[in-house]
Structure formats: structure tokens, C-alpha cells
Amino acid sequence: MLTPQAAFDEVRLAGSKIKRATLHNMDYIIEKDIRIGDEVYVRKAGDIIPEVVEVIKEARDGNERKYIMPDRCPVCGSQVVREEGESAYRCTGIDCPAKLFRSIVHFASRDAMDIDGLGPANADLLLKNQLISGVADLYTLREKRDELIKLERMGAKSADNLLASIEKTKGNNIDKLLFGFGIRHIGIRAAQLLSEKYPSVDDLSAASIDDIQETNDFGLVMATSVNVFFRQQQTKSMIQKLKDAGVNMKSLTFGRKEGGKFEGLTFVLTGTLPSYSRSAATGLIVKNGGKVAGSVSGSTDFVLAGAEAGSKLDKAESLGIKIINENEFKIMLG
Ligand SMILES: [Zn+2]
């Protein structure tokens, strides 16, 4: 997506020096009649991203020029298109380096796979040094540890931290993976709904447009977008690579019902329960709207512990997380 920015003489704003601000999109530029050479008011939206809010039209001397969106991508030179009903202009290049960079940053972002330490700077570093050429390569990056360590600003410690945080995301639920793919029109909520409807990524990739459209709140545009994404050869080979690397492709929230007893609650299972198998207990939690996570963290609500519970129990105790046994779990289930 091509996002126009304003570049101007440096000013101090809310404690920092800035010389760039977002102009959001072409509609915004036209609506506010923002021209090259204008004097503008700038503010920090939500205290983070500076944006141009208004033009000082009285200050114009007639030399201001209207801005025209380029019809070619400034990075790869491919054609830029604006789809019907959209304000965004997008690069159509298949191998656009800018698109690849954004796809890595998005994949690693918090709502997606949540890879600690893989922000824009490191994504750029990995791409520029050709250590990765797509998101799937992240999961085989440890084979290139020697090269990784040699990169500027990296070193053994950061490299190992990065590799460990990548490794940790292999077990993520598929909603994070689906959102991470950056499928057009599919936000995190839609990805969650898909992971509740389909038992696995394979089931979703084999689904018809009609079937996908039966997902709550899904329209034809969203369903088609998902279907088209999975039919592409690029997608198929990426998914195969991710599978080979051991990235989880099964839904941990399949069959989850909205508004269940466990809505919003995250459980961690440990040890052997007297009467439920691990998968039966997981099924009950999920069907009642809860989530099952693989490890104990600050966002865990309950640890359901059976016989011979291990280190997860110690961690839960140290974090003060409520530990329940099977009987208490049955009472919660009613
Ligand atoms: Zn491009």
C-alpha cells in the first residue's frame, strides 16, 4: 500500500523532533486540499503518529502544486492500482521488495505470530543480507546462525534471542498464522472466526467460497479473498515450508462457541487428569468459549493440573495463577 507522507522543515512536537507526518491516503489529501509547498498544522494522533491536520491557506503564494499519486511503485516500478471502493493505492508487483518487507513485519507483529525482536529494523537486515526471502524462511533461519551472528548490530546474544522467539511461535494457534499471512480483507477477528470454523489450515485451504462464506459475518469479498489466496502456487509452497519446519497447522479453537462459560478465559493443562484425556479436556474448554495455551504466562487464567504435573505448575504458583483440579473443573463446567 502506498501511503503518502508529508516531508517538511523540522519542528518540535510533544517532546520530539519531527520532519515527516502521514497524509493517510489520496482521499485525505484531496479533502484537505493539501499541496506541495503548503504550510501545515501537524499533530500527534494518539500521541504516536504525527499527521497533517490542516493547511494554512492564507500562507499560500501561488507556487503550491497539487500532488499526484505515482502510477508506478517507487520501489519496484510495477503498476500501482486503486481498487473500486478503496482509498488505498497498491503495488501489483509480485516480487516487490517493499511488499516483502511489509509482509515480514506484519507476520511478526503482535496480533500475528508475535515474534519478539523482529521489528522493521531486523526484518530489513535479514532481507538485505538475503538470509530470508519470505516468512517461511524464518523457521529455518537457525541453520544460518553463523551468518546471522556476523550481521551488524546482531551478535550471538541477539541472534540466539531472535531464533528462540521465532521457535516459540511454532505452536501458535492458526488464527495468528492466518492473520499473519496478510490475506486481503482478513483482520485478526476474521482469522479467529476461521480458526473456529475449520479444524486446520488444510481444511480451510480446501474449502469452497460458499463454504467460507458461511463463516459468521463473512461476505463474498472476504470469502473470495481467502479462497484465492489458498489457490496460489506461492501460498501452497509457503505452507509446505512452514509445515516442514514444524509450524502448527491445527486449530486450537475449532468448534469454539461465542458467549460460552469460558469466554475470554485461557487455560493451561498439565499432568494427567483422572477421567479426561488431554484432547477431551481441551475440547470442553474450547466448546465453552475458552482457549487452551501451551505455556503458563501472565495471561493464563487457570492451570488445570492432574497427576505428575511438572514445571508449568511451579510457574503458575510463582505467578499466582489459580490452579484447579479435575473436580473443580467439572464444577465450573456445571
Ligand atoms: Zn512495488
mmCIF file of N, CA, C and O and ligand atoms in Angstrom, residues 2 73-78 91-93 95-99, ligand 1:
data_model
loop_
_atom_site.group_PDB
_atom_site.id
_atom_site.type_symbol
_atom_site.label_atom_id
_atom_site.label_comp_id
_atom_site.label_asym_id
_atom_site.label_seq_id
_atom_site.Cartn_x
_atom_site.Cartn_y
_atom_site.Cartn_z
ATOM 1 N N LEU A 2 0.598 2.144 -0.890
ATOM 2 C CA LEU A 2 1.389 3.373 -0.941
ATOM 3 C C LEU A 2 0.759 4.403 -0.011
ATOM 4 O O LEU A 2 -0.364 4.835 -0.240
ATOM 5 N N CYS A 73 5.135 1.792 -8.757
ATOM 6 C CA CYS A 73 5.645 1.617 -7.395
ATOM 7 C C CYS A 73 7.041 2.247 -7.291
ATOM 8 O O CYS A 73 7.905 1.953 -8.106
ATOM 9 N N PRO A 74 7.256 3.129 -6.309
ATOM 10 C CA PRO A 74 8.567 3.779 -6.194
ATOM 11 C C PRO A 74 9.693 2.795 -5.860
ATOM 12 O O PRO A 74 10.859 3.098 -6.038
ATOM 13 N N VAL A 75 9.355 1.605 -5.385
ATOM 14 C CA VAL A 75 10.388 0.623 -5.038
ATOM 15 C C VAL A 75 10.680 -0.340 -6.187
ATOM 16 O O VAL A 75 11.830 -0.552 -6.548
ATOM 17 N N CYS A 76 9.640 -0.933 -6.774
ATOM 18 C CA CYS A 76 9.902 -1.967 -7.789
ATOM 19 C C CYS A 76 9.476 -1.558 -9.202
ATOM 20 O O CYS A 76 9.780 -2.261 -10.160
ATOM 21 N N GLY A 77 8.780 -0.458 -9.338
ATOM 22 C CA GLY A 77 8.403 0.006 -10.672
ATOM 23 C C GLY A 77 7.165 -0.637 -11.267
ATOM 24 O O GLY A 77 6.771 -0.305 -12.378
ATOM 25 N N SER A 78 6.539 -1.587 -10.535
ATOM 26 C CA SER A 78 5.318 -2.218 -11.052
ATOM 27 C C SER A 78 4.160 -1.231 -11.033
ATOM 28 O O SER A 78 4.201 -0.220 -10.333
ATOM 29 N N CYS A 91 0.716 -1.566 -4.870
ATOM 30 C CA CYS A 91 1.668 -2.050 -5.867
ATOM 31 C C CYS A 91 1.216 -3.436 -6.314
ATOM 32 O O CYS A 91 0.815 -4.257 -5.502
ATOM 33 N N THR A 92 1.254 -3.705 -7.620
ATOM 34 C CA THR A 92 0.821 -5.005 -8.130
ATOM 35 C C THR A 92 1.997 -5.960 -8.360
ATOM 36 O O THR A 92 1.799 -7.075 -8.815
ATOM 37 N N GLY A 93 3.204 -5.499 -8.075
ATOM 38 C CA GLY A 93 4.390 -6.340 -8.308
ATOM 39 C C GLY A 93 4.396 -7.576 -7.424
ATOM 40 O O GLY A 93 4.174 -7.477 -6.223
ATOM 41 N N ASP A 95 7.006 -9.657 -6.916
ATOM 42 C CA ASP A 95 8.251 -9.769 -6.166
ATOM 43 C C ASP A 95 8.738 -8.427 -5.626
ATOM 44 O O ASP A 95 9.924 -8.199 -5.478
ATOM 45 N N CYS A 96 7.793 -7.529 -5.337
ATOM 46 C CA CYS A 96 8.166 -6.200 -4.855
ATOM 47 C C CYS A 96 8.882 -6.296 -3.501
ATOM 48 O O CYS A 96 8.338 -6.830 -2.547
ATOM 49 N N PRO A 97 10.126 -5.793 -3.393
ATOM 50 C CA PRO A 97 10.848 -5.855 -2.119
ATOM 51 C C PRO A 97 10.117 -5.117 -0.988
ATOM 52 O O PRO A 97 10.193 -5.539 0.174
ATOM 53 N N ALA A 98 9.420 -4.040 -1.324
ATOM 54 C CA ALA A 98 8.696 -3.290 -0.293
ATOM 55 C C ALA A 98 7.539 -4.118 0.253
ATOM 56 O O ALA A 98 7.258 -4.108 1.456
ATOM 57 N N LYS A 99 6.860 -4.848 -0.635
ATOM 58 C CA LYS A 99 5.756 -5.708 -0.197
ATOM 59 C C LYS A 99 6.280 -6.855 0.662
ATOM 60 O O LYS A 99 5.689 -7.202 1.679
HETATM 61 ZN ZN ZN B 1 6.378 -2.462 -5.649
#
